XYZ file of N, CA and C in Angstrom:
534
model
N 0.759 -1.217 0.067
C -0.003 0.091 -0.281
C 0.691 1.638 -0.093
N 0.662 2.121 -1.146
C 1.820 3.079 -1.412
C 0.676 4.640 -1.803
N 1.159 5.624 -2.018
C 1.016 6.714 -2.243
C 1.594 6.442 -3.790
N 0.537 6.350 -5.095
C 0.718 6.623 -6.226
C 1.441 7.944 -7.054
N 0.526 8.798 -6.182
C 0.436 10.293 -6.365
C -0.074 11.670 -5.846
N 0.481 12.681 -5.661
C -0.031 13.809 -5.382
C -0.514 15.047 -5.844
N -1.373 15.945 -5.621
C -1.804 16.843 -6.403
C -2.633 18.008 -5.415
N -2.042 19.170 -6.368
C -2.906 20.563 -5.364
C -3.237 21.143 -6.489
N -3.941 22.573 -6.142
C -4.168 23.516 -6.944
C -4.827 24.640 -6.399
N -4.154 25.667 -6.299
C -4.371 26.750 -5.351
C -5.900 27.409 -5.814
N -6.322 27.340 -6.849
C -7.666 28.005 -6.954
C -8.484 27.058 -7.449
N -10.106 26.855 -7.789
C -11.077 25.830 -8.114
C -11.071 25.752 -9.272
N -10.138 25.179 -9.419
C -10.419 24.436 -10.853
C -10.370 22.880 -10.839
N -11.208 22.396 -11.880
C -11.523 21.285 -11.537
C -10.315 19.791 -11.494
N -9.194 19.876 -12.254
C -8.224 18.925 -11.976
C -7.093 19.679 -11.105
N -6.091 19.232 -10.649
C -5.016 19.407 -9.876
C -4.016 19.048 -10.409
N -3.056 19.967 -10.983
C -1.411 19.417 -11.366
C -0.962 18.671 -9.883
N -0.388 17.296 -10.941
C 0.771 16.153 -9.809
C 1.698 17.325 -9.450
N 2.380 16.795 -8.344
C 3.683 17.632 -7.636
C 4.241 16.421 -7.070
N 5.884 16.979 -7.046
C 6.510 15.941 -6.147
C 6.094 15.910 -4.985
N 5.698 16.519 -3.965
C 4.959 16.322 -2.647
C 3.825 17.468 -2.151
N 2.963 17.082 -1.213
C 2.494 18.082 -0.676
C 2.290 18.277 0.387
N 2.408 19.475 1.348
C 2.408 19.412 2.780
C 1.088 19.514 3.359
N 0.204 18.377 4.044
C -0.457 17.967 4.881
C -0.411 18.871 6.412
N -1.745 20.096 6.621
C -1.449 20.624 7.788
C -2.436 20.314 8.682
N -2.265 19.958 10.147
C -2.981 19.249 10.792
C -4.703 20.576 10.798
N -5.819 19.828 10.862
C -7.003 20.295 10.824
C -7.507 21.577 9.589
N -6.161 21.495 8.670
C -6.722 22.562 7.781
C -6.649 21.848 6.207
N -5.883 20.836 6.075
C -5.826 20.029 4.478
C -4.463 20.419 4.192
N -4.147 20.488 2.763
C -3.431 20.558 1.967
C -2.640 21.969 1.766
N -1.477 22.246 2.311
C -0.853 23.391 1.757
C -1.033 23.820 0.621
N -1.598 25.453 0.648
C -1.663 25.752 -1.068
C -2.639 25.711 -1.344
N -3.620 24.343 -1.140
C -4.873 24.096 -2.029
C -5.733 24.532 -2.138
N -6.692 25.002 -2.726
C -8.085 25.743 -2.637
C -9.161 25.559 -1.433
N -8.804 24.375 -1.457
C -10.307 23.452 0.051
C -9.394 23.460 1.205
N -8.092 24.241 1.156
C -7.677 24.102 2.977
C -8.032 24.653 3.588
N -8.617 24.668 4.890
C -9.022 25.511 5.887
C -10.254 24.804 6.885
N -10.613 25.298 8.148
C -11.381 24.532 8.928
C -12.722 24.674 8.712
N -13.269 25.542 7.206
C -14.773 25.634 7.576
C -14.768 24.937 5.587
N -15.787 24.695 5.670
C -15.892 24.408 3.721
C -15.484 25.332 2.758
N -14.735 25.001 2.013
C -14.633 25.149 0.769
C -14.804 25.182 -0.454
N -15.510 23.995 -0.698
C -16.577 23.843 -1.597
C -17.761 24.888 -2.158
N -17.164 25.439 -3.056
C -18.242 26.209 -3.077
C -19.695 26.406 -3.439
N -20.668 25.219 -3.562
C -22.003 24.952 -3.629
C -22.260 24.614 -2.020
N -21.101 24.533 -1.018
C -21.249 24.121 0.541
C -21.136 25.641 0.948
N -19.950 26.367 0.418
C -19.893 28.039 1.089
C -21.413 28.583 0.771
N -21.950 28.422 -0.082
C -23.394 29.048 -0.545
C -24.220 28.840 0.314
N -24.346 27.517 0.421
C -25.387 26.989 1.342
C -24.866 27.453 2.848
N -23.911 27.367 3.489
C -23.612 27.482 4.807
C -22.153 27.585 5.086
N -21.549 29.055 5.153
C -19.844 29.101 4.921
C -19.130 28.347 6.718
N -20.556 28.457 7.572
C -19.360 27.881 8.780
C -19.407 26.532 9.153
N -19.847 25.643 7.775
C -19.965 24.108 7.926
C -18.152 23.838 8.493
N -18.148 22.820 9.020
C -16.808 22.562 9.366
C -16.273 21.712 8.139
N -15.018 21.614 7.744
C -14.828 21.057 6.643
C -13.931 19.987 6.740
N -15.243 19.212 6.292
C -14.777 17.583 6.204
C -14.298 16.653 4.939
N -14.252 17.953 4.037
C -13.493 17.319 2.976
C -12.252 18.303 2.428
N -11.153 17.895 3.436
C -9.669 19.125 3.564
C -8.948 17.954 2.244
N -9.076 16.657 2.577
C -8.041 15.830 1.436
C -9.133 15.111 0.484
N -8.830 15.024 -0.296
C -9.326 14.040 -1.600
C -8.731 13.074 -1.829
N -8.953 11.544 -1.984
C -8.418 10.610 -1.755
C -9.115 9.483 -2.789
N -8.194 9.265 -3.903
C -8.745 8.386 -5.250
C -7.714 7.165 -5.171
N -8.556 5.877 -4.877
C -7.413 4.551 -5.651
C -7.323 4.503 -7.056
N -5.555 4.487 -7.440
C -5.295 4.821 -8.504
C -6.122 3.745 -9.419
N -6.361 2.638 -8.858
C -6.791 1.347 -9.411
C -8.516 2.223 -10.322
N -9.042 2.924 -9.372
C -10.022 3.423 -10.169
C -9.594 4.092 -11.478
N -8.481 4.834 -11.889
C -8.364 5.543 -12.849
C -7.573 4.399 -13.475
N -7.405 3.387 -13.538
C -6.665 2.651 -14.515
C -8.013 2.045 -15.209
N -8.975 1.154 -13.722
C -10.228 0.676 -14.695
C -11.124 2.246 -16.111
N -11.207 3.806 -15.418
C -11.741 4.641 -16.516
C -10.578 4.742 -17.448
N -9.242 4.546 -17.487
C -8.538 4.573 -18.846
C -8.736 3.542 -19.432
N -9.027 2.377 -19.016
C -9.054 0.875 -19.820
C -10.837 1.369 -20.660
N -11.485 1.898 -19.875
C -12.498 2.133 -20.451
C -12.493 3.452 -21.490
N -11.724 3.918 -21.741
C -10.946 4.930 -22.957
C -11.188 6.450 -22.476
N -11.510 6.483 -20.980
C -11.291 7.912 -20.349
C -9.743 8.681 -20.595
N -9.462 9.229 -20.365
C -8.420 10.108 -20.752
C -8.090 10.859 -19.353
N -7.560 10.168 -18.103
C -7.355 10.509 -16.292
C -5.986 9.940 -16.147
N -5.402 10.788 -15.730
C -3.748 10.544 -15.150
C -3.870 11.062 -13.584
N -3.372 10.900 -12.342
C -3.670 11.612 -10.963
C -3.749 12.794 -11.487
N -4.704 13.187 -10.510
C -5.155 14.766 -10.580
C -6.164 15.301 -11.436
N -6.913 14.255 -12.262
C -7.621 14.639 -13.505
C -8.900 14.834 -12.997
N -9.499 14.155 -11.752
C -10.769 14.249 -10.892
C -10.778 15.157 -9.468
N -9.630 16.044 -9.510
C -9.876 16.583 -8.203
C -9.183 16.070 -7.225
N -8.310 14.963 -7.135
C -7.791 14.288 -5.970
C -6.504 14.949 -5.629
N -6.426 14.660 -4.278
C -4.837 15.071 -3.533
C -4.069 14.298 -3.515
N -4.347 12.975 -3.334
C -3.477 11.453 -2.777
C -4.094 10.679 -3.823
N -3.650 10.212 -4.677
C -4.110 8.617 -5.314
C -3.053 7.599 -4.450
N -3.980 6.742 -4.278
C -3.167 5.685 -3.367
C -3.488 4.413 -4.434
N -2.445 3.174 -4.070
C -2.107 1.801 -4.642
C -2.337 1.474 -3.556
N -3.676 -0.190 -3.685
C -3.114 -1.090 -2.606
C -4.511 -1.066 -1.904
N -4.994 0.099 -1.403
C -5.859 0.764 -0.474
C -7.358 0.308 -1.044
N -7.937 -0.296 -0.409
C -9.380 -0.390 -0.898
C -10.202 0.635 -0.203
N -10.021 2.123 -0.653
C -10.610 2.800 -0.056
C -12.398 3.336 0.640
N -12.473 2.609 -0.753
C -14.027 2.526 -0.447
C -14.927 1.680 0.523
N -13.915 0.489 1.194
C -14.294 -0.365 2.102
C -14.096 -0.082 2.993
N -13.474 1.318 3.372
C -13.042 1.318 4.531
C -14.267 2.099 5.759
N -14.164 1.786 6.676
C -15.524 2.541 7.910
C -15.250 3.808 7.691
N -16.037 4.672 8.303
C -16.148 5.924 8.877
C -14.619 6.179 9.948
N -14.204 7.404 9.980
C -13.133 7.352 10.989
C -12.026 6.442 10.561
N -11.626 5.677 9.735
C -10.376 4.882 9.953
C -9.737 5.979 9.180
N -8.246 5.721 10.057
C -6.963 6.490 10.026
C -5.961 6.386 9.300
N -5.421 6.830 7.525
C -4.230 6.534 7.024
C -3.178 7.546 7.377
N -2.294 6.328 7.453
C -0.939 7.334 8.078
C -0.412 6.837 6.806
N 0.089 8.320 6.216
C 0.782 8.407 4.827
C 2.376 9.403 5.340
N 3.307 8.169 4.562
C 4.508 8.871 4.743
C 4.966 8.546 6.109
N 6.230 9.742 6.672
C 6.716 9.238 7.808
C 5.779 10.083 8.864
N 5.031 11.035 8.626
C 4.140 11.450 10.028
C 2.741 11.900 9.821
N 2.489 12.151 8.365
C 1.015 12.345 8.273
C -0.001 11.740 8.941
N -1.166 11.935 9.033
C -2.155 11.115 9.201
C -3.794 11.436 8.599
N -4.647 11.123 7.863
C -5.411 11.443 7.682
C -6.780 10.906 8.029
N -8.120 11.484 8.868
C -9.656 10.430 9.306
C -9.934 10.612 8.349
N -10.729 9.357 7.565
C -11.883 9.491 6.644
C -13.127 9.605 6.839
N -13.425 10.691 6.407
C -14.814 11.284 7.058
C -16.143 11.184 5.932
N -15.640 10.655 4.889
C -17.118 10.017 3.989
C -16.501 9.831 2.376
N -17.718 9.377 1.789
C -17.245 9.471 0.157
C -17.741 10.643 -0.879
N -16.777 10.920 -1.550
C -17.036 11.940 -2.429
C -18.207 11.798 -3.332
N -19.230 12.489 -3.570
C -20.328 12.620 -4.157
C -20.200 13.228 -5.485
N -19.679 11.882 -6.346
C -19.361 12.918 -7.935
C -20.836 13.710 -8.351
N -20.030 14.767 -8.807
C -20.999 15.822 -9.373
C -20.786 16.426 -10.967
N -21.688 17.128 -11.673
C -21.513 17.052 -12.946
C -20.415 17.630 -13.829
N -19.531 17.840 -12.854
C -18.289 18.795 -13.048
C -17.531 17.226 -13.862
N -17.580 16.190 -13.191
C -17.132 15.292 -14.237
C -17.354 15.162 -16.136
N -18.455 15.461 -15.998
C -19.318 15.356 -17.116
C -18.624 16.278 -17.831
N -18.667 17.708 -17.336
C -17.751 18.705 -18.273
C -16.210 18.246 -18.468
N -15.671 17.778 -17.535
C -14.446 17.066 -17.362
C -14.442 16.315 -18.773
N -15.070 15.368 -19.160
C -15.025 13.975 -20.099
C -16.544 13.615 -20.218
N -17.549 13.951 -21.097
C -18.752 12.918 -21.430
C -18.726 11.971 -20.990
N -19.559 11.738 -19.618
C -20.009 9.910 -19.450
C -19.005 9.608 -18.257
N -18.222 10.378 -17.681
C -17.197 10.234 -16.563
C -18.320 10.053 -15.116
N -19.047 10.957 -15.084
C -20.037 10.704 -13.816
C -20.850 9.621 -13.603
N -21.286 8.918 -14.805
C -21.809 7.573 -14.732
C -20.943 6.506 -14.563
N -19.867 6.892 -15.199
C -18.423 5.595 -14.965
C -17.932 5.183 -13.497
N -18.180 6.440 -12.831
C -17.659 6.487 -11.380
C -19.287 6.050 -10.271
N -20.069 5.767 -11.050
C -21.563 5.613 -10.297
C -21.369 3.512 -10.629
N -21.980 3.353 -9.608
C -22.417 1.705 -9.886
C -23.269 1.165 -9.206
N -24.211 0.344 -9.016
C -25.081 -0.373 -8.394
C -24.748 -1.888 -7.741
N -25.118 -1.419 -6.509
C -25.136 -2.834 -5.601
C -26.018 -3.978 -5.925
N -25.902 -5.168 -5.687
C -26.818 -6.461 -6.365
C -28.308 -5.312 -5.880
N -28.658 -5.162 -4.573
C -29.470 -4.355 -3.790
C -30.320 -3.306 -4.555
N -29.629 -2.574 -5.828
C -29.869 -1.579 -6.133
C -29.562 -0.352 -5.556
N -28.518 -0.241 -4.468
C -28.251 0.828 -3.892
C -27.261 1.920 -4.768
N -27.148 2.569 -4.733
C -25.701 3.262 -5.372
C -24.371 3.523 -4.965
N -23.819 3.355 -5.603
C -22.093 2.682 -5.557
C -21.403 3.988 -5.855
N -20.830 4.832 -4.954
C -20.358 6.466 -5.271
C -18.863 5.868 -5.309
N -18.148 5.749 -6.789
C -16.460 5.294 -6.782
C -15.549 6.223 -6.765
N -15.888 7.766 -6.444
C -15.053 8.822 -6.890
C -14.219 9.274 -6.054
N -14.179 7.866 -4.785
C -13.067 8.351 -3.960
C -13.656 8.871 -2.238
N -12.908 9.171 -1.460
C -12.844 9.273 0.078
C -12.564 10.517 0.356
N -13.506 11.432 1.165
C -12.738 12.772 1.652
C -12.205 12.328 3.487
N -11.541 13.514 3.665
C -11.412 13.076 4.976
C -10.381 14.530 5.373
N -9.982 14.072 6.870
C -9.282 15.533 7.654
C -8.302 15.162 8.112
N -7.189 16.423 8.130
C -5.622 15.923 8.697
C -5.597 15.960 9.877
N -5.399 14.910 10.565
C -4.943 14.643 12.048
C -3.386 15.246 12.286
N -2.646 14.368 11.765
C -1.393 15.125 11.710
C -0.606 15.288 10.405
N 0.080 16.677 10.795
C 0.811 16.923 9.457
C 2.019 16.361 9.213
N 2.508 16.955 7.880
C 3.526 16.198 7.291
C 3.858 16.345 5.947
N 4.960 15.782 4.841
C 5.076 15.923 4.035
C 4.680 14.507 3.455
N 3.923 14.788 2.276
C 3.430 13.268 1.628
C 4.058 13.146 -0.267
N 4.994 12.620 -0.451
C 5.418 11.906 -1.551
C 4.591 10.761 -2.408
N 5.097 10.576 -3.557
C 4.656 9.682 -4.395
C 5.925 8.624 -4.071
N 5.213 7.521 -3.778
C 6.142 6.584 -3.149
C 5.841 5.992 -1.440
N 5.486 6.920 -0.933
C 5.276 6.952 0.337
C 4.387 5.634 0.842
N 4.935 5.065 2.275
C 3.974 3.840 2.477
C 2.568 4.447 2.668
N 1.646 3.954 2.786
C 0.548 4.125 3.719
C -0.093 2.801 4.374
N 0.085 3.204 5.908
C -0.638 2.315 6.813
C -2.299 2.647 7.144
N -2.991 1.583 7.434
C -4.386 1.725 7.597
C -4.524 1.283 9.328
N -5.179 2.424 9.698
C -5.837 2.007 10.993
C -7.537 2.012 11.622
N -7.800 1.194 11.461
C -9.234 0.878 11.786
C -10.038 1.885 13.129
N -10.828 2.253 13.285
C -11.454 2.767 14.104
C -11.897 1.776 15.521
N -11.485 2.041 16.625
C -12.418 0.904 17.817
C -14.063 0.907 17.415
N -14.592 -0.161 17.985
C -15.734 -0.315 18.020
C -16.470 -0.853 16.938
N -17.893 -0.774 16.717
C -18.941 -1.120 15.788
C -18.256 -0.219 14.511
N -18.129 -0.449 13.798
C -17.326 0.091 12.222
C -19.078 0.440 11.259
N -18.677 1.903 10.963
C -20.221 2.532 10.634
C -20.035 2.306 8.671
N -20.345 1.990 7.718
C -19.892 2.208 6.538
C -19.903 3.702 5.909
N -19.252 4.006 5.249
C -19.053 5.190 4.615
C -20.221 5.957 3.964
N -20.722 7.019 4.021
C -21.724 7.948 3.295
C -21.340 9.191 3.054
N -21.554 9.310 2.007
C -21.608 10.992 1.258
C -20.982 11.848 1.751
N -20.117 12.626 1.833
C -19.936 13.824 2.898
C -19.747 15.056 1.955
């Protein structure tokens, strides 16, 4: 399990350019990223209530999703769908709420929920939103566009850094959109 790529954008653009490293700031997010802060930074959420806590400080996507999308003809690379961290070998979507990912030497992120795919995916590439949604056997919606988290411990994160998963104590709650 490791970090495949990292990305950040200083402005509210859909894609984030990959970089050699990012610095996570405890309680804030990715240093220099437009979504860094203690309160919501996603524009639609700011319009609704700018005082909401920022539960979406870091966006993580499993690189295997990018591989799947590429195999289906989509032109995606790390950062294409707005993620800060692309992981390899971690089943992000199966993690329970509150799981902690330890990234590199010192950084840690608590998973708060699933990214809810939005129409910006289709503006980026037609059909991409549908490609990151699926249906479970019971008909419930499966959101595959990654997970969101908050930074517990700051630190520098680079491609190739190891990832450790720490599951929360007690009963595990499945991830919900956040």
